[in-house]
mmCIF file of C-alpha atoms in Angstrom:
data_model
loop_
_atom_site.group_PDB
_atom_site.id
_atom_site.type_symbol
_atom_site.label_atom_id
_atom_site.label_comp_id
_atom_site.label_asym_id
_atom_site.label_seq_id
_atom_site.Cartn_x
_atom_site.Cartn_y
_atom_site.Cartn_z
ATOM 1 C CA HIS A 178 60.160 144.523 49.184
ATOM 2 C CA LEU A 179 63.123 143.492 47.150
ATOM 3 C CA ILE A 180 65.529 146.037 48.680
ATOM 4 C CA PRO A 181 65.432 144.615 52.283
ATOM 5 C CA ILE A 182 66.117 141.127 50.931
ATOM 6 C CA LEU A 183 69.060 142.406 48.864
ATOM 7 C CA ILE A 184 70.455 144.178 51.941
ATOM 8 C CA LEU A 185 70.189 140.960 53.985
ATOM 9 C CA ILE A 186 71.909 138.952 51.258
ATOM 10 C CA SER A 187 74.664 141.588 50.976
ATOM 11 C CA LEU A 188 75.229 141.551 54.750
ATOM 12 C CA PHE A 189 75.342 137.754 54.778
ATOM 13 C CA LEU A 190 77.909 137.658 51.968
ATOM 14 C CA LEU A 191 79.977 140.376 53.636
ATOM 15 C CA PHE A 192 80.212 138.617 57.006
ATOM 16 C CA SER A 193 80.494 135.076 55.670
ATOM 17 C CA SER A 194 83.662 135.962 53.754
ATOM 18 C CA PHE A 195 85.631 136.777 56.945
ATOM 19 C CA PRO A 196 87.809 134.007 58.316
ATOM 20 C CA VAL A 197 86.680 132.369 61.520
ATOM 21 C CA LEU A 198 88.979 133.036 64.442
ATOM 22 C CA SER A 199 89.637 130.016 66.618
ATOM 23 C CA ILE A 200 91.715 130.134 69.762
ATOM 24 C CA GLN A 201 93.535 127.051 70.955
ATOM 25 C CA ALA A 202 95.249 126.525 74.272
ATOM 26 C CA ALA A 203 99.024 126.335 74.169
ATOM 27 C CA ALA A 204 100.387 122.822 73.838
ATOM 28 C CA ILE A 205 102.132 121.209 76.795
ATOM 29 C CA GLN A 206 105.913 121.614 76.621
ATOM 30 C CA PHE A 207 108.464 120.067 78.958
ATOM 31 C CA THR A 208 111.006 122.439 80.501
ATOM 32 C CA LYS A 209 112.619 119.581 82.458
ATOM 33 C CA GLU A 210 112.538 115.943 81.402
ATOM 34 C CA PRO A 211 113.914 112.964 83.308
ATOM 35 C CA LYS A 212 117.513 112.147 82.358
ATOM 36 C CA SER A 213 119.380 108.864 82.599
ATOM 37 C CA GLN A 214 121.950 109.009 85.379
ATOM 38 C CA ASP A 215 124.345 107.092 87.579
ATOM 39 C CA ALA A 216 122.965 106.049 90.969
ATOM 40 C CA LEU A 217 124.341 104.159 93.932
ATOM 41 C CA HIS A 218 122.385 101.147 95.196
ATOM 42 C CA GLY A 219 120.765 102.105 98.512
ATOM 43 C CA ARG A 220 121.249 105.862 98.037
ATOM 44 C CA SER A 221 118.738 108.584 97.189
ATOM 45 C CA ALA A 222 118.057 109.908 93.681
ATOM 46 C CA MET A 223 115.511 112.031 91.828
ATOM 47 C CA LEU A 224 114.043 112.142 88.324
ATOM 48 C CA ARG A 225 112.762 115.616 87.435
ATOM 49 C CA CYS A 226 109.795 116.600 85.294
ATOM 50 C CA GLU A 227 108.325 120.080 84.681
ATOM 51 C CA VAL A 228 106.220 121.815 82.042
ATOM 52 C CA SER A 229 106.239 125.480 80.979
ATOM 53 C CA ASP A 230 102.712 126.184 82.272
ATOM 54 C CA PRO A 231 101.659 123.892 85.145
ATOM 55 C CA THR A 232 98.054 125.201 85.206
ATOM 56 C CA ASP A 233 95.629 122.231 85.159
ATOM 57 C CA ILE A 234 98.528 119.766 84.737
ATOM 58 C CA ARG A 235 98.423 116.372 86.444
ATOM 59 C CA TYR A 236 101.662 114.373 86.523
ATOM 60 C CA ARG A 237 102.108 110.634 86.737
ATOM 61 C CA TRP A 238 105.040 108.280 86.237
ATOM 62 C CA LEU A 239 105.491 105.023 84.347
ATOM 63 C CA HIS A 240 108.074 102.332 85.086
ATOM 64 C CA ASN A 241 108.717 100.032 82.129
ATOM 65 C CA GLY A 242 105.481 101.335 80.574
ATOM 66 C CA GLN A 243 103.324 100.528 83.629
ATOM 67 C CA PRO A 244 101.802 103.031 86.105
ATOM 68 C CA LEU A 245 104.125 103.484 89.056
ATOM 69 C CA GLU A 246 102.839 102.732 92.555
ATOM 70 C CA ASN A 247 104.085 105.078 95.282
ATOM 71 C CA SER A 248 105.929 103.461 98.189
ATOM 72 C CA GLU A 249 108.128 104.674 101.051
ATOM 73 C CA ARG A 250 111.187 103.932 98.921
ATOM 74 C CA ARG A 251 109.993 105.436 95.619
ATOM 75 C CA PHE A 252 107.307 108.121 95.368
ATOM 76 C CA GLN A 253 106.070 111.138 93.422
ATOM 77 C CA GLU A 254 106.997 114.448 95.080
ATOM 78 C CA GLY A 255 105.191 117.241 93.245
ATOM 79 C CA SER A 256 105.975 116.581 89.589
ATOM 80 C CA ASN A 257 109.253 114.748 90.340
ATOM 81 C CA LEU A 258 109.939 111.105 91.182
ATOM 82 C CA LYS A 259 111.983 110.685 94.350
ATOM 83 C CA PHE A 260 113.904 107.595 95.425
ATOM 84 C CA SER A 261 114.893 107.352 99.093
ATOM 85 C CA ALA A 262 116.931 104.218 98.298
ATOM 86 C CA VAL A 263 117.611 103.122 94.701
ATOM 87 C CA ASP A 264 117.387 99.343 94.329
ATOM 88 C CA ARG A 265 119.444 97.640 91.610
ATOM 89 C CA GLN A 266 116.690 95.089 90.905
ATOM 90 C CA LEU A 267 113.449 96.987 91.569
ATOM 91 C CA ASP A 268 114.581 100.148 89.757
ATOM 92 C CA ALA A 269 116.039 98.500 86.648
ATOM 93 C CA GLY A 270 114.429 99.589 83.389
ATOM 94 C CA SER A 271 112.973 102.833 82.087
ATOM 95 C CA PHE A 272 111.014 105.634 83.741
ATOM 96 C CA GLU A 273 108.742 108.081 81.930
ATOM 97 C CA CYS A 274 106.896 111.209 83.087
ATOM 98 C CA VAL A 275 103.366 111.789 81.773
ATOM 99 C CA ALA A 276 101.873 115.300 81.911
ATOM 100 C CA GLU A 277 98.141 115.626 81.322
ATOM 101 C CA ASN A 278 96.178 118.855 80.999
ATOM 102 C CA THR A 279 92.943 118.098 82.868
ATOM 103 C CA ALA A 280 91.131 120.985 81.113
ATOM 104 C CA THR A 281 91.976 120.001 77.519
ATOM 105 C CA ALA A 282 92.779 116.261 77.964
ATOM 106 C CA GLU A 283 96.085 116.822 76.142
ATOM 107 C CA VAL A 284 98.726 114.262 77.198
ATOM 108 C CA LEU A 285 102.485 114.465 76.722
ATOM 109 C CA HIS A 286 105.021 111.698 77.442
ATOM 110 C CA SER A 287 108.625 112.522 78.313
ATOM 111 C CA ASN A 288 111.708 110.765 77.034
ATOM 112 C CA ASN A 289 112.619 107.542 78.836
ATOM 113 C CA ALA A 290 115.265 107.695 81.552
ATOM 114 C CA SER A 291 117.060 104.932 83.409
ATOM 115 C CA PHE A 292 119.628 104.454 86.149
ATOM 116 C CA ASN A 293 123.111 103.042 85.742
ATOM 117 C CA ILE A 294 123.038 101.540 89.225
ATOM 118 C CA LYS A 295 126.428 101.045 90.827
ATOM 119 C CA TRP A 296 126.640 98.502 93.605
ATOM 120 C CA LEU A 297 129.122 96.496 95.609
ATOM 121 C CA GLU A 298 128.232 93.261 97.312
ATOM 122 C CA SER A 299 130.176 92.506 100.465
ATOM 123 C CA GLY A 300 131.985 89.201 100.253
ATOM 124 C CA GLY A 301 133.298 86.864 102.879
ATOM 125 C CA VAL A 302 136.952 86.072 103.451
ATOM 126 C CA ILE A 303 137.906 82.402 103.024
ATOM 127 C CA LEU A 304 141.101 80.789 104.286
ATOM 128 C CA LYS A 305 142.776 79.155 101.293
ATOM 129 C CA GLU A 306 146.169 78.057 102.703
ATOM 130 C CA PRO A 307 146.633 76.418 105.104
ATOM 131 C CA VAL A 308 143.361 74.511 104.798
ATOM 132 C CA SER A 309 142.279 75.018 108.431
ATOM 133 C CA GLU A 310 142.835 77.671 111.092
ATOM 134 C CA GLY A 311 144.404 75.023 113.348
ATOM 135 C CA GLU A 312 147.337 74.698 110.926
ATOM 136 C CA ILE A 313 148.263 78.407 111.146
ATOM 137 C CA GLU A 314 151.609 78.935 112.881
ATOM 138 C CA SER A 315 153.078 82.184 114.132
ATOM 139 C CA SER A 316 154.973 84.076 111.389
ATOM 140 C CA SER A 317 153.907 81.585 108.690
ATOM 141 C CA LEU A 318 152.407 82.545 105.323
ATOM 142 C CA VAL A 319 148.619 82.593 105.059
ATOM 143 C CA THR A 320 146.622 82.884 101.813
ATOM 144 C CA LEU A 321 143.138 84.392 102.002
ATOM 145 C CA ARG A 322 140.496 84.497 99.295
ATOM 146 C CA CYS A 323 137.824 87.170 99.004
ATOM 147 C CA ASP A 324 135.001 87.043 96.412
ATOM 148 C CA ILE A 325 133.286 90.376 95.779
ATOM 149 C CA ASP A 326 130.774 91.204 93.071
ATOM 150 C CA GLY A 327 129.621 94.615 91.899
ATOM 151 C CA HIS A 328 128.807 96.997 89.063
ATOM 152 C CA PRO A 329 130.770 98.331 87.268
ATOM 153 C CA ARG A 330 133.288 95.516 87.222
#
């Protein structure tokens, strides 16, 4: 009766000394992250975001750390964030892509990206000299003033 017990103990010791093999899914890795860039106010732009293996990946975007709401002007297109018209006030700040593996719950945040938004505000022309249009004479000197604001200055 002792021999079967010794065989069982020997088998247990033999198999318990082998390392346990554990397989883990590959970690999410970005192949394209959003990059800061110049943009023109009112013009289109795109921030790109991609991972090496898009299986089970859900993308979302943050603007200044808050979840981004899609609109006609600014919306998620696949994994990317598309702007049909960049706005110098509404699009100020940082954007971040978040990739989440829905199978493993792994989450990866991209680097922050922002726009250097260039804009030019149209200004009106003001008559400086003479003081009124009625004082303008043919072939006389006229001084006009034009105030325009923009970025960069």
